[in-house]
Structure formats: structure tokens, C-alpha cells
């Protein structure tokens, strides 16, 4: 989806190696020319520093974003886990915490999107740091 596209681009543009896992090979077509990609069926174990969940798994259910045996293998060497879902402890973050990873939900991503959108609305004339501070206070973040 759009979040995976944005995250892959942002990380890749900082020369960070990106690997994308999706349940469907067909959904990887748009990524495969730029990033290493795997479906659940052909995943090969890798070591990761950061694991990001950009799926809706855990938003309204108790599902993990990938089969537990794949996810456990992915998380075992990682240091950080980030879930774009905010405001709740998702099964993905619970699993990552059980493996002692530093974890973060998507609240900051939501906040920074709002900061940028507000500043764009005012043609870039606002102080983004002040907006961020005000929004953090209002949202108790």
C-alpha cells in the first residue's frame, strides 16, 4: 500500500537496505526493481535491524502481519520494531516486545503527517517545531 511505498522510498533514499515481505508475489511487482522482495512462500531468512509492519493486521483483529514462524525468524535478529498502527498494542508489537526489541507505534508518524499538512496549508510559513510541540501537548504524546 501507500505506507509501504513511502517507507521503502524514505529508507532507500537514505541508503538503507530495504527488504519487503508480502503474502502475495503479485503485490511485490511494484517493488521488485528497487528492493529485495519475498512472499511468504519464498522467504529466505535474513538479519534485520528494523522491522516495520505497514499492514492493517492488528488494527481491528488479533492477527499478526505474517505467519508466526516467519515473523519469529525475522524478529530474532532485529533491534527495533515499528508498527504504523497507533493507539494500541498490536499483536506485532506484543510479539516484538516478547523478543526484547525496542518498539514504537505509529503515533509519531501520524503527528508528523499532521505537522507537515498544517504547514503546507499555510504555505510553509509556520514553525514546524512549535506545531509539533503544541500537537504533542494536545495529544498527550
mmCIF file of N, CA and C in Angstrom:
data_model
loop_
_atom_site.group_PDB
_atom_site.id
_atom_site.type_symbol
_atom_site.label_atom_id
_atom_site.label_comp_id
_atom_site.label_asym_id
_atom_site.label_seq_id
_atom_site.Cartn_x
_atom_site.Cartn_y
_atom_site.Cartn_z
ATOM 1 N N UNK A 1 0.802 -1.192 0.000
ATOM 2 C CA UNK A 1 0.000 0.000 0.000
ATOM 3 C C UNK A 1 0.845 1.256 0.000
ATOM 4 N N UNK A 2 0.189 2.376 0.165
ATOM 5 C CA UNK A 2 0.864 3.667 0.129
ATOM 6 C C UNK A 2 1.873 3.851 1.240
ATOM 7 N N UNK A 3 1.576 3.331 2.419
ATOM 8 C CA UNK A 3 2.513 3.476 3.528
ATOM 9 C C UNK A 3 3.784 2.690 3.257
ATOM 10 N N UNK A 4 3.652 1.476 2.752
ATOM 11 C CA UNK A 4 4.838 0.671 2.420
ATOM 12 C C UNK A 4 5.668 1.364 1.351
ATOM 13 N N UNK A 5 5.004 1.936 0.343
ATOM 14 C CA UNK A 5 5.727 2.679 -0.701
ATOM 15 C C UNK A 5 6.520 3.827 -0.102
ATOM 16 N N UNK A 6 5.876 4.615 0.733
ATOM 17 C CA UNK A 6 6.525 5.785 1.328
ATOM 18 C C UNK A 6 7.686 5.378 2.229
ATOM 19 N N UNK A 7 7.480 4.365 3.045
ATOM 20 C CA UNK A 7 8.543 3.910 3.942
ATOM 21 C C UNK A 7 9.726 3.348 3.164
ATOM 22 N N UNK A 8 9.450 2.532 2.161
ATOM 23 C CA UNK A 8 10.532 1.956 1.355
ATOM 24 C C UNK A 8 11.327 3.058 0.669
ATOM 25 N N UNK A 9 10.629 4.031 0.110
ATOM 26 C CA UNK A 9 11.318 5.136 -0.561
ATOM 27 C C UNK A 9 12.148 5.950 0.431
ATOM 28 N N UNK A 10 11.552 6.297 1.567
ATOM 29 C CA UNK A 10 12.260 7.118 2.563
ATOM 30 C C UNK A 10 13.506 6.403 3.074
ATOM 31 N N UNK A 11 13.389 5.132 3.387
ATOM 32 C CA UNK A 11 14.547 4.387 3.882
ATOM 33 C C UNK A 11 15.577 4.182 2.777
ATOM 34 N N UNK A 12 15.111 3.779 1.604
ATOM 35 C CA UNK A 12 16.025 3.558 0.484
ATOM 36 C C UNK A 12 16.770 4.807 0.071
ATOM 37 N N UNK A 13 16.116 5.956 0.135
ATOM 38 C CA UNK A 13 16.768 7.214 -0.254
ATOM 39 C C UNK A 13 17.849 7.623 0.743
ATOM 40 N N UNK A 14 17.857 6.993 1.912
ATOM 41 C CA UNK A 14 18.904 7.228 2.915
ATOM 42 C C UNK A 14 19.959 6.115 2.876
ATOM 43 N N UNK A 15 19.972 5.383 1.755
ATOM 44 C CA UNK A 15 20.912 4.269 1.554
ATOM 45 C C UNK A 15 20.773 3.169 2.600
ATOM 46 N N UNK A 16 19.565 2.973 3.058
ATOM 47 C CA UNK A 16 19.259 1.878 3.978
ATOM 48 C C UNK A 16 18.704 0.732 3.144
ATOM 49 N N UNK A 17 19.268 -0.455 3.321
ATOM 50 C CA UNK A 17 18.778 -1.619 2.591
ATOM 51 C C UNK A 17 17.349 -1.921 3.018
ATOM 52 N N UNK A 18 16.497 -2.145 2.035
ATOM 53 C CA UNK A 18 15.083 -2.411 2.288
ATOM 54 C C UNK A 18 14.740 -3.785 1.730
ATOM 55 N N UNK A 19 14.043 -4.553 2.521
ATOM 56 C CA UNK A 19 13.545 -5.863 2.109
ATOM 57 C C UNK A 19 12.049 -5.866 2.402
ATOM 58 N N UNK A 20 11.259 -6.288 1.426
ATOM 59 C CA UNK A 20 9.803 -6.243 1.580
ATOM 60 C C UNK A 20 9.239 -7.655 1.537
ATOM 61 N N UNK A 21 8.387 -7.959 2.510
ATOM 62 C CA UNK A 21 7.714 -9.247 2.606
ATOM 63 C C UNK A 21 6.220 -9.011 2.456
ATOM 64 N N UNK A 22 5.582 -9.808 1.595
ATOM 65 C CA UNK A 22 4.140 -9.708 1.398
ATOM 66 C C UNK A 22 3.591 -11.107 1.208
ATOM 67 N N UNK A 23 2.353 -11.315 1.596
ATOM 68 C CA UNK A 23 1.762 -12.645 1.418
ATOM 69 C C UNK A 23 1.612 -12.998 -0.056
ATOM 70 N N UNK A 24 1.538 -11.997 -0.918
ATOM 71 C CA UNK A 24 1.274 -12.207 -2.341
ATOM 72 C C UNK A 24 2.450 -11.757 -3.207
ATOM 73 N N UNK A 25 2.937 -12.658 -4.071
ATOM 74 C CA UNK A 25 4.007 -12.284 -5.013
ATOM 75 C C UNK A 25 3.555 -11.164 -5.937
ATOM 76 N N UNK A 26 2.313 -11.207 -6.364
ATOM 77 C CA UNK A 26 1.796 -10.209 -7.311
ATOM 78 C C UNK A 26 1.870 -8.799 -6.729
ATOM 79 N N UNK A 27 1.667 -8.665 -5.443
ATOM 80 C CA UNK A 27 1.697 -7.336 -4.819
ATOM 81 C C UNK A 27 3.112 -6.792 -4.678
ATOM 82 N N UNK A 28 4.104 -7.629 -4.951
ATOM 83 C CA UNK A 28 5.503 -7.208 -4.857
ATOM 84 C C UNK A 28 6.032 -6.649 -6.170
ATOM 85 N N UNK A 29 5.262 -6.777 -7.245
ATOM 86 C CA UNK A 29 5.733 -6.348 -8.567
ATOM 87 C C UNK A 29 6.227 -4.909 -8.588
ATOM 88 N N UNK A 30 5.531 -4.013 -7.929
ATOM 89 C CA UNK A 30 5.917 -2.599 -7.969
ATOM 90 C C UNK A 30 7.195 -2.314 -7.183
ATOM 91 N N UNK A 31 7.617 -3.247 -6.344
ATOM 92 C CA UNK A 31 8.813 -3.052 -5.520
ATOM 93 C C UNK A 31 10.049 -3.762 -6.061
ATOM 94 N N UNK A 32 9.861 -4.849 -6.813
ATOM 95 C CA UNK A 32 10.962 -5.773 -7.083
ATOM 96 C C UNK A 32 12.120 -5.187 -7.883
ATOM 97 N N UNK A 33 11.905 -4.098 -8.623
ATOM 98 C CA UNK A 33 13.008 -3.490 -9.370
ATOM 99 C C UNK A 33 13.931 -2.665 -8.481
ATOM 100 N N UNK A 34 13.476 -2.328 -7.288
ATOM 101 C CA UNK A 34 14.255 -1.437 -6.421
ATOM 102 C C UNK A 34 14.649 -2.052 -5.078
ATOM 103 N N UNK A 35 13.933 -3.080 -4.661
ATOM 104 C CA UNK A 35 14.156 -3.632 -3.329
ATOM 105 C C UNK A 35 14.155 -5.153 -3.382
ATOM 106 N N UNK A 36 14.793 -5.755 -2.399
ATOM 107 C CA UNK A 36 14.724 -7.198 -2.263
ATOM 108 C C UNK A 36 13.322 -7.542 -1.761
ATOM 109 N N UNK A 37 12.677 -8.496 -2.408
ATOM 110 C CA UNK A 37 11.280 -8.815 -2.090
ATOM 111 C C UNK A 37 11.085 -10.315 -1.922
ATOM 112 N N UNK A 38 10.197 -10.659 -1.005
ATOM 113 C CA UNK A 38 9.839 -12.049 -0.766
ATOM 114 C C UNK A 38 8.350 -12.151 -0.497
ATOM 115 N N UNK A 39 7.775 -13.263 -0.935
ATOM 116 C CA UNK A 39 6.425 -13.614 -0.496
ATOM 117 C C UNK A 39 6.585 -14.584 0.672
ATOM 118 N N UNK A 40 5.488 -14.902 1.321
ATOM 119 C CA UNK A 40 5.558 -15.857 2.420
ATOM 120 C C UNK A 40 6.105 -17.195 1.933
ATOM 121 N N UNK A 41 5.790 -17.545 0.685
ATOM 122 C CA UNK A 41 6.194 -18.846 0.149
ATOM 123 C C UNK A 41 7.680 -18.951 -0.153
ATOM 124 N N UNK A 42 8.336 -17.841 -0.480
ATOM 125 C CA UNK A 42 9.752 -17.927 -0.878
ATOM 126 C C UNK A 42 10.694 -17.144 0.040
ATOM 127 N N UNK A 43 10.224 -16.799 1.232
ATOM 128 C CA UNK A 43 11.058 -16.023 2.157
ATOM 129 C C UNK A 43 12.301 -16.813 2.561
ATOM 130 N N UNK A 44 13.437 -16.142 2.509
ATOM 131 C CA UNK A 44 14.702 -16.701 2.976
ATOM 132 C C UNK A 44 15.155 -15.874 4.173
ATOM 133 N N UNK A 45 15.593 -16.551 5.221
ATOM 134 C CA UNK A 45 15.948 -15.864 6.459
ATOM 135 C C UNK A 45 17.031 -14.816 6.237
ATOM 136 N N UNK A 46 16.825 -13.667 6.836
ATOM 137 C CA UNK A 46 17.747 -12.533 6.796
ATOM 138 C C UNK A 46 17.913 -11.994 8.208
ATOM 139 N N UNK A 47 18.883 -11.127 8.370
ATOM 140 C CA UNK A 47 19.037 -10.390 9.622
ATOM 141 C C UNK A 47 18.619 -8.952 9.368
ATOM 142 N N UNK A 48 17.838 -8.424 10.293
ATOM 143 C CA UNK A 48 17.329 -7.064 10.167
ATOM 144 C C UNK A 48 17.610 -6.283 11.442
ATOM 145 N N UNK A 49 17.842 -4.993 11.291
ATOM 146 C CA UNK A 49 17.931 -4.107 12.448
ATOM 147 C C UNK A 49 16.551 -3.578 12.809
ATOM 148 N N UNK A 50 15.776 -3.228 11.786
ATOM 149 C CA UNK A 50 14.454 -2.623 11.950
ATOM 150 C C UNK A 50 13.435 -3.449 11.188
ATOM 151 N N UNK A 51 12.317 -3.752 11.842
ATOM 152 C CA UNK A 51 11.208 -4.453 11.197
ATOM 153 C C UNK A 51 9.987 -3.550 11.307
ATOM 154 N N UNK A 52 9.348 -3.284 10.162
ATOM 155 C CA UNK A 52 8.198 -2.385 10.114
ATOM 156 C C UNK A 52 6.972 -3.154 9.645
ATOM 157 N N UNK A 53 5.881 -3.006 10.359
ATOM 158 C CA UNK A 53 4.601 -3.537 9.906
ATOM 159 C C UNK A 53 3.795 -2.390 9.323
ATOM 160 N N UNK A 54 3.528 -2.463 8.024
ATOM 161 C CA UNK A 54 2.695 -1.434 7.394
ATOM 162 C C UNK A 54 1.378 -2.028 6.901
ATOM 163 N N UNK A 55 1.003 -3.186 7.452
ATOM 164 C CA UNK A 55 -0.277 -3.798 7.103
ATOM 165 C C UNK A 55 -1.344 -3.362 8.108
ATOM 166 N N UNK A 56 -2.576 -3.750 7.844
ATOM 167 C CA UNK A 56 -3.658 -3.448 8.789
ATOM 168 C C UNK A 56 -3.829 -4.556 9.826
ATOM 169 N N UNK A 57 -2.974 -5.586 9.775
ATOM 170 C CA UNK A 57 -3.068 -6.684 10.748
ATOM 171 C C UNK A 57 -2.938 -6.126 12.160
ATOM 172 N N UNK A 58 -3.903 -6.439 12.989
ATOM 173 C CA UNK A 58 -3.897 -5.965 14.366
ATOM 174 C C UNK A 58 -4.718 -4.712 14.590
ATOM 175 N N UNK A 59 -5.156 -4.083 13.512
ATOM 176 C CA UNK A 59 -5.949 -2.861 13.660
ATOM 177 C C UNK A 59 -7.301 -3.163 14.299
ATOM 178 N N UNK A 60 -8.008 -4.146 13.744
ATOM 179 C CA UNK A 60 -9.334 -4.498 14.256
ATOM 180 C C UNK A 60 -9.426 -5.978 14.614
ATOM 181 N N UNK A 61 -8.277 -6.625 14.719
ATOM 182 C CA UNK A 61 -8.256 -8.055 14.997
ATOM 183 C C UNK A 61 -6.997 -8.388 15.795
ATOM 184 N N UNK A 62 -6.778 -9.651 16.027
ATOM 185 C CA UNK A 62 -5.587 -10.093 16.760
ATOM 186 C C UNK A 62 -4.624 -10.847 15.852
ATOM 187 N N UNK A 63 -4.598 -10.471 14.584
ATOM 188 C CA UNK A 63 -3.746 -11.160 13.617
ATOM 189 C C UNK A 63 -2.341 -10.575 13.583
ATOM 190 N N UNK A 64 -1.384 -11.433 13.307
ATOM 191 C CA UNK A 64 -0.019 -10.996 13.031
ATOM 192 C C UNK A 64 0.081 -10.660 11.550
ATOM 193 N N UNK A 65 1.043 -9.832 11.144
ATOM 194 C CA UNK A 65 1.160 -9.459 9.732
ATOM 195 C C UNK A 65 1.763 -10.551 8.851
ATOM 196 N N UNK A 66 2.286 -11.605 9.454
ATOM 197 C CA UNK A 66 2.858 -12.743 8.725
ATOM 198 C C UNK A 66 2.704 -13.968 9.617
ATOM 199 N N UNK A 67 2.834 -15.157 9.042
ATOM 200 C CA UNK A 67 2.773 -16.352 9.885
ATOM 201 C C UNK A 67 3.802 -16.272 11.021
ATOM 202 N N UNK A 68 3.426 -16.755 12.196
ATOM 203 C CA UNK A 68 4.273 -16.622 13.384
ATOM 204 C C UNK A 68 5.670 -17.188 13.175
ATOM 205 N N UNK A 69 5.795 -18.309 12.499
ATOM 206 C CA UNK A 69 7.123 -18.904 12.310
ATOM 207 C C UNK A 69 8.018 -18.018 11.440
ATOM 208 N N UNK A 70 7.448 -17.339 10.457
ATOM 209 C CA UNK A 70 8.226 -16.399 9.641
ATOM 210 C C UNK A 70 8.559 -15.165 10.469
ATOM 211 N N UNK A 71 7.554 -14.619 11.138
ATOM 212 C CA UNK A 71 7.759 -13.400 11.922
ATOM 213 C C UNK A 71 8.784 -13.610 13.039
ATOM 214 N N UNK A 72 8.719 -14.740 13.724
ATOM 215 C CA UNK A 72 9.692 -15.009 14.787
ATOM 216 C C UNK A 72 11.113 -15.042 14.232
ATOM 217 N N UNK A 73 11.295 -15.636 13.065
ATOM 218 C CA UNK A 73 12.615 -15.659 12.434
ATOM 219 C C UNK A 73 13.099 -14.277 12.052
ATOM 220 N N UNK A 74 12.179 -13.438 11.611
ATOM 221 C CA UNK A 74 12.520 -12.063 11.227
ATOM 222 C C UNK A 74 12.902 -11.246 12.463
ATOM 223 N N UNK A 75 12.148 -11.392 13.528
ATOM 224 C CA UNK A 75 12.361 -10.580 14.725
ATOM 225 C C UNK A 75 13.577 -11.004 15.548
ATOM 226 N N UNK A 76 14.002 -12.252 15.417
ATOM 227 C CA UNK A 76 15.027 -12.756 16.336
ATOM 228 C C UNK A 76 16.360 -12.021 16.248
ATOM 229 N N UNK A 77 16.688 -11.427 15.110
ATOM 230 C CA UNK A 77 17.960 -10.704 14.998
ATOM 231 C C UNK A 77 17.774 -9.187 15.007
ATOM 232 N N UNK A 78 16.527 -8.746 15.025
ATOM 233 C CA UNK A 78 16.244 -7.306 14.932
ATOM 234 C C UNK A 78 16.480 -6.599 16.265
ATOM 235 N N UNK A 79 16.604 -5.283 16.164
ATOM 236 C CA UNK A 79 16.771 -4.445 17.355
ATOM 237 C C UNK A 79 15.538 -3.574 17.606
ATOM 238 N N UNK A 80 14.840 -3.218 16.523
ATOM 239 C CA UNK A 80 13.722 -2.280 16.610
ATOM 240 C C UNK A 80 12.527 -2.808 15.821
ATOM 241 N N UNK A 81 11.323 -2.513 16.324
ATOM 242 C CA UNK A 81 10.086 -2.845 15.619
ATOM 243 C C UNK A 81 9.198 -1.609 15.608
ATOM 244 N N UNK A 82 8.618 -1.334 14.450
ATOM 245 C CA UNK A 82 7.733 -0.184 14.286
ATOM 246 C C UNK A 82 6.455 -0.657 13.623
ATOM 247 N N UNK A 83 5.333 -0.270 14.178
ATOM 248 C CA UNK A 83 4.033 -0.584 13.590
ATOM 249 C C UNK A 83 3.356 0.729 13.237
ATOM 250 N N UNK A 84 2.869 0.858 12.011
ATOM 251 C CA UNK A 84 2.234 2.113 11.604
ATOM 252 C C UNK A 84 0.902 2.329 12.310
ATOM 253 N N UNK A 85 0.322 1.271 12.851
ATOM 254 C CA UNK A 85 -0.918 1.401 13.615
ATOM 255 C C UNK A 85 -0.599 2.099 14.932
ATOM 256 N N UNK A 86 -1.456 3.017 15.324
ATOM 257 C CA UNK A 86 -1.208 3.783 16.541
ATOM 258 C C UNK A 86 -2.368 3.640 17.514
ATOM 259 N N UNK A 87 -2.066 3.897 18.767
ATOM 260 C CA UNK A 87 -3.117 3.932 19.776
ATOM 261 C C UNK A 87 -3.457 2.596 20.399
ATOM 262 N N UNK A 88 -2.736 1.552 20.026
ATOM 263 C CA UNK A 88 -2.999 0.254 20.644
ATOM 264 C C UNK A 88 -1.761 -0.620 20.550
ATOM 265 N N UNK A 89 -1.708 -1.581 21.427
ATOM 266 C CA UNK A 89 -0.626 -2.562 21.425
ATOM 267 C C UNK A 89 -1.041 -3.682 20.471
ATOM 268 N N UNK A 90 -0.509 -3.688 19.265
ATOM 269 C CA UNK A 90 -0.887 -4.696 18.274
ATOM 270 C C UNK A 90 -0.208 -6.031 18.579
ATOM 271 N N UNK A 91 -0.736 -7.121 18.035
ATOM 272 C CA UNK A 91 -0.063 -8.412 18.197
ATOM 273 C C UNK A 91 1.388 -8.378 17.685
ATOM 274 N N UNK A 92 1.640 -7.626 16.620
ATOM 275 C CA UNK A 92 3.006 -7.482 16.101
ATOM 276 C C UNK A 92 3.918 -6.867 17.158
ATOM 277 N N UNK A 93 3.485 -5.768 17.774
ATOM 278 C CA UNK A 93 4.315 -5.123 18.798
ATOM 279 C C UNK A 93 4.449 -6.000 20.044
ATOM 280 N N UNK A 94 3.391 -6.711 20.401
ATOM 281 C CA UNK A 94 3.484 -7.633 21.545
ATOM 282 C C UNK A 94 4.532 -8.706 21.279
ATOM 283 N N UNK A 95 4.517 -9.247 20.075
ATOM 284 C CA UNK A 95 5.493 -10.277 19.707
ATOM 285 C C UNK A 95 6.906 -9.708 19.716
ATOM 286 N N UNK A 96 7.072 -8.509 19.183
ATOM 287 C CA UNK A 96 8.394 -7.868 19.163
ATOM 288 C C UNK A 96 8.887 -7.598 20.587
ATOM 289 N N UNK A 97 7.996 -7.118 21.447
ATOM 290 C CA UNK A 97 8.391 -6.861 22.844
ATOM 291 C C UNK A 97 8.766 -8.152 23.557
ATOM 292 N N UNK A 98 8.080 -9.240 23.225
ATOM 293 C CA UNK A 98 8.402 -10.525 23.863
ATOM 294 C C UNK A 98 9.801 -10.996 23.476
ATOM 295 N N UNK A 99 10.323 -10.463 22.380
ATOM 296 C CA UNK A 99 11.687 -10.786 21.949
ATOM 297 C C UNK A 99 12.659 -9.655 22.306
ATOM 298 N N UNK A 100 12.222 -8.785 23.207
ATOM 299 C CA UNK A 100 13.058 -7.700 23.758
ATOM 300 C C UNK A 100 13.512 -6.666 22.735
ATOM 301 N N UNK A 101 12.697 -6.397 21.738
ATOM 302 C CA UNK A 101 13.005 -5.339 20.784
ATOM 303 C C UNK A 101 12.480 -4.011 21.307
ATOM 304 N N UNK A 102 13.163 -2.933 20.963
ATOM 305 C CA UNK A 102 12.632 -1.595 21.209
ATOM 306 C C UNK A 102 11.478 -1.406 20.231
ATOM 307 N N UNK A 103 10.335 -0.932 20.711
ATOM 308 C CA UNK A 103 9.126 -0.863 19.885
ATOM 309 C C UNK A 103 8.534 0.539 19.864
ATOM 310 N N UNK A 104 7.876 0.842 18.757
ATOM 311 C CA UNK A 104 7.214 2.143 18.590
ATOM 312 C C UNK A 104 5.978 1.933 17.731
ATOM 313 N N UNK A 105 4.882 2.575 18.118
ATOM 314 C CA UNK A 105 3.691 2.530 17.274
ATOM 315 C C UNK A 105 3.698 3.725 16.325
ATOM 316 N N UNK A 106 2.644 3.871 15.553
ATOM 317 C CA UNK A 106 2.597 4.890 14.514
ATOM 318 C C UNK A 106 2.157 6.274 14.945
ATOM 319 N N UNK A 107 2.083 6.540 16.241
ATOM 320 C CA UNK A 107 1.610 7.849 16.710
ATOM 321 C C UNK A 107 2.482 8.991 16.196
ATOM 322 N N UNK A 108 3.791 8.824 16.223
ATOM 323 C CA UNK A 108 4.666 9.895 15.728
ATOM 324 C C UNK A 108 4.501 10.107 14.226
ATOM 325 N N UNK A 109 4.301 9.023 13.482
ATOM 326 C CA UNK A 109 4.079 9.164 12.047
ATOM 327 C C UNK A 109 2.821 9.995 11.791
ATOM 328 N N UNK A 110 1.759 9.703 12.523
ATOM 329 C CA UNK A 110 0.522 10.470 12.408
ATOM 330 C C UNK A 110 0.765 11.934 12.759
ATOM 331 N N UNK A 111 1.481 12.161 13.841
ATOM 332 C CA UNK A 111 1.772 13.522 14.289
ATOM 333 C C UNK A 111 2.548 14.296 13.224
ATOM 334 N N UNK A 112 3.615 13.697 12.695
ATOM 335 C CA UNK A 112 4.440 14.410 11.711
ATOM 336 C C UNK A 112 3.685 14.655 10.405
ATOM 337 N N UNK A 113 2.792 13.741 10.031
ATOM 338 C CA UNK A 113 1.948 13.987 8.858
ATOM 339 C C UNK A 113 1.071 15.210 9.095
ATOM 340 N N UNK A 114 0.524 15.321 10.286
ATOM 341 C CA UNK A 114 -0.328 16.470 10.614
ATOM 342 C C UNK A 114 0.475 17.765 10.632
ATOM 343 N N UNK A 115 1.683 17.718 11.187
ATOM 344 C CA UNK A 115 2.546 18.904 11.224
ATOM 345 C C UNK A 115 2.844 19.371 9.803
ATOM 346 N N UNK A 116 3.256 18.448 8.945
ATOM 347 C CA UNK A 116 3.577 18.811 7.557
ATOM 348 C C UNK A 116 2.351 19.321 6.812
ATOM 349 N N UNK A 117 1.210 18.659 7.011
ATOM 350 C CA UNK A 117 -0.011 19.079 6.323
ATOM 351 C C UNK A 117 -0.430 20.487 6.745
ATOM 352 N N UNK A 118 -0.384 20.760 8.031
ATOM 353 C CA UNK A 118 -0.756 22.088 8.511
ATOM 354 C C UNK A 118 0.178 23.147 7.940
ATOM 355 N N UNK A 119 1.462 22.870 7.942
ATOM 356 C CA UNK A 119 2.416 23.838 7.418
ATOM 357 C C UNK A 119 2.240 24.028 5.909
ATOM 358 N N UNK A 120 1.939 22.963 5.189
ATOM 359 C CA UNK A 120 1.662 23.100 3.752
ATOM 360 C C UNK A 120 0.432 23.965 3.518
ATOM 361 N N UNK A 121 -0.580 23.784 4.365
ATOM 362 C CA UNK A 121 -1.803 24.567 4.254
ATOM 363 C C UNK A 121 -1.513 26.059 4.404
ATOM 364 N N UNK A 122 -0.508 26.384 5.205
ATOM 365 C CA UNK A 122 -0.106 27.779 5.421
ATOM 366 C C UNK A 122 1.131 28.153 4.601
ATOM 367 N N UNK A 123 1.321 27.462 3.472
ATOM 368 C CA UNK A 123 2.407 27.759 2.524
ATOM 369 C C UNK A 123 3.790 27.762 3.163
ATOM 370 N N UNK A 124 4.005 26.897 4.132
ATOM 371 C CA UNK A 124 5.322 26.745 4.738
ATOM 372 C C UNK A 124 5.741 27.870 5.648
ATOM 373 N N UNK A 125 4.796 28.684 6.078
ATOM 374 C CA UNK A 125 5.144 29.862 6.883
ATOM 375 C C UNK A 125 5.187 29.599 8.391
ATOM 376 N N UNK A 126 4.822 28.400 8.817
ATOM 377 C CA UNK A 126 4.762 28.104 10.248
ATOM 378 C C UNK A 126 6.046 27.437 10.735
ATOM 379 N N UNK A 127 6.287 27.538 12.011
ATOM 380 C CA UNK A 127 7.430 26.884 12.652
ATOM 381 C C UNK A 127 7.014 25.451 13.000
ATOM 382 N N UNK A 128 7.539 24.479 12.253
ATOM 383 C CA UNK A 128 7.113 23.094 12.437
ATOM 384 C C UNK A 128 7.427 22.562 13.829
ATOM 385 N N UNK A 129 8.504 23.003 14.421
ATOM 386 C CA UNK A 129 8.851 22.540 15.773
ATOM 387 C C UNK A 129 7.798 23.007 16.782
ATOM 388 N N UNK A 130 7.345 24.251 16.642
ATOM 389 C CA UNK A 130 6.303 24.759 17.546
ATOM 390 C C UNK A 130 4.987 24.006 17.338
ATOM 391 N N UNK A 131 4.673 23.713 16.074
ATOM 392 C CA UNK A 131 3.455 22.944 15.790
ATOM 393 C C UNK A 131 3.558 21.573 16.452
ATOM 394 N N UNK A 132 4.704 20.931 16.281
ATOM 395 C CA UNK A 132 4.904 19.604 16.871
ATOM 396 C C UNK A 132 4.724 19.643 18.387
ATOM 397 N N UNK A 133 5.339 20.598 19.032
ATOM 398 C CA UNK A 133 5.236 20.707 20.494
ATOM 399 C C UNK A 133 3.783 20.899 20.918
ATOM 400 N N UNK A 134 3.067 21.785 20.233
ATOM 401 C CA UNK A 134 1.653 22.033 20.560
ATOM 402 C C UNK A 134 0.804 20.788 20.353
ATOM 403 N N UNK A 135 1.047 20.095 19.237
ATOM 404 C CA UNK A 135 0.266 18.889 18.962
ATOM 405 C C UNK A 135 0.584 17.783 19.961
ATOM 406 N N UNK A 136 1.836 17.634 20.325
ATOM 407 C CA UNK A 136 2.205 16.620 21.326
ATOM 408 C C UNK A 136 1.488 16.889 22.650
ATOM 409 N N UNK A 137 1.446 18.157 23.048
ATOM 410 C CA UNK A 137 0.753 18.510 24.291
ATOM 411 C C UNK A 137 -0.737 18.205 24.174
ATOM 412 N N UNK A 138 -1.336 18.581 23.052
ATOM 413 C CA UNK A 138 -2.770 18.365 22.861
ATOM 414 C C UNK A 138 -3.121 16.877 22.822
ATOM 415 N N UNK A 139 -2.231 16.073 22.246
ATOM 416 C CA UNK A 139 -2.486 14.639 22.106
ATOM 417 C C UNK A 139 -1.893 13.810 23.240
ATOM 418 N N UNK A 140 -1.229 14.471 24.167
ATOM 419 C CA UNK A 140 -0.553 13.788 25.285
ATOM 420 C C UNK A 140 0.438 12.737 24.798
ATOM 421 N N UNK A 141 1.234 13.119 23.800
ATOM 422 C CA UNK A 141 2.252 12.191 23.268
ATOM 423 C C UNK A 141 3.610 12.488 23.846
#
